[in-house]
Amino acid sequence: MKKLLLVRYGEISLKGLNRNYFIDTLVSNIKYSVRNFSGIRVSKIQGRIIVDNYDEIDEPDIIDALRKVFGIVYITKACQVETDIEVLKDQAVKIMQGYIGKSFKVESRRANKAFPIESPEISKLIGAHILKNVQGLRVDVHEPEIILGIEIREKSYITYENIVGEAGLPLGTSGKGGILLSGGIDSPVASYLMSRRGMKMYGIHFHSYPFTSKNAQEKVVDISKFLAEYNKGFELTMFSVTKIQQEIIRNCNESYLTVILRRYMLRIAEAYAKQMDLKVLVTGESLGQVASQTAESIICTDACVDMPILRPCIGMDKNEIIKHSLHINTYEKSIEPYEDCCTVFVPKHPQTKPKLERVLEEESKIKNSDELILESLNNPEIIRL
């Protein structure tokens, strides 16, 4: 009996003529995820991907790595056996000896029509053999704890445990995007959600050192390490907006500080994105959550760039976002009490419904805008994880 993992994918199956592109990308991403395990092999069969040739002791760690690969719906524990009913029966017994006290049912699929026994009869024969030879099991055809799957192909497989994957689309099939990563709860979740739809993400962080601490920057680096697990690595680029913030405070009405600063941040992010050939910018904004995330504020900030800005969290409440944050392990790091550049100089009464014409009027008071943007762009700190 040869143990292995069967990788099952979902919506990729519906992709039509470019299905092979998505499958091949998924195979490549799986190989990347298990690259640190010696001798491991990844191959395709019809409708499945096989991961095998590994040390059994590594199986839990391999499964943990595969669970972070987008495009995988289930990781199924399996074994490859000879296509012979007696061999199938005996191996099924050996497997089910590890699940005493559980309920089970047998599901069979005969893809190889040359095999003389039809699927319902295969299930009956193997189920009866298990009950006869393993004490402490019971059959439940409606809500079994274990579904023992029998797949009759050129080579036959017995499957016996499904681990839920991330689903989504394989990373890299939806281009590249830049995530404005603040260090809070929301933006890491937005990055994760876009990666789950196949987009390779690049981090863009703005700081106001020395008004924001080095600890705040280190926090964003730590968050990026978690995101790297879902993103085949992560490149984080940090830009200083200290001088820009000082100029806004010096020249503009205080209530417009946040919206004007966000416009500068988007201009810098857009210029960086064009350098990196990123197709979109992504933020963690949730509609109405804070003053800068009202419809009016969003309209004013978006007006300063031509690049599309995606907001995957826009319709979520905080509890939904926190649930995702806990799932990707960024929550505890995100709630560490280090201020970012958007919170360190919060106006007492920020504009919640700014008018674009008034924003432009206030912004025009800053006479050296282009120089400030260029200085920030020319002095980034790049961290590759």
Short mmCIF file of C-alpha atoms in Angstrom, two decimals, residues 186-187 190 262 283-295 298 311-321:
data_model
loop_
_atom_site.label_atom_id
_atom_site.label_comp_id
_atom_site.label_asym_id
_atom_site.label_seq_id
_atom_site.Cartn_x
_atom_site.Cartn_y
_atom_site.Cartn_z
CA ASP A 186 -8.29 45.22 7.77
CA SER A 187 -5.55 45.57 5.16
CA ALA A 190 -7.82 42.50 2.06
CA ARG A 262 -4.57 59.58 1.76
CA THR A 283 -7.05 48.77 0.39
CA GLY A 284 -8.68 47.34 3.50
CA GLU A 285 -11.40 49.97 3.71
CA SER A 286 -14.85 49.01 5.02
CA LEU A 287 -17.64 51.43 4.16
CA GLY A 288 -18.50 53.77 7.02
CA GLN A 289 -16.07 52.21 9.50
CA VAL A 290 -14.18 55.48 10.12
CA ALA A 291 -14.38 59.05 8.87
CA SER A 292 -12.02 58.44 5.95
CA GLN A 293 -14.13 55.52 4.72
CA THR A 294 -17.40 57.26 3.94
CA ALA A 295 -18.57 57.27 0.33
CA ILE A 298 -13.57 57.53 -0.91
CA ARG A 311 -11.69 47.11 -1.69
CA PRO A 312 -12.53 43.47 -0.91
CA CYS A 313 -13.60 44.32 2.67
CA ILE A 314 -15.90 47.18 1.66
CA GLY A 315 -19.17 45.43 2.59
CA MET A 316 -17.92 43.59 5.68
CA ASP A 317 -18.47 44.53 9.30
CA LYS A 318 -15.65 44.41 11.82
CA ASN A 319 -16.55 40.97 13.16
CA GLU A 320 -16.36 39.45 9.66
CA ILE A 321 -12.97 41.03 9.09
#
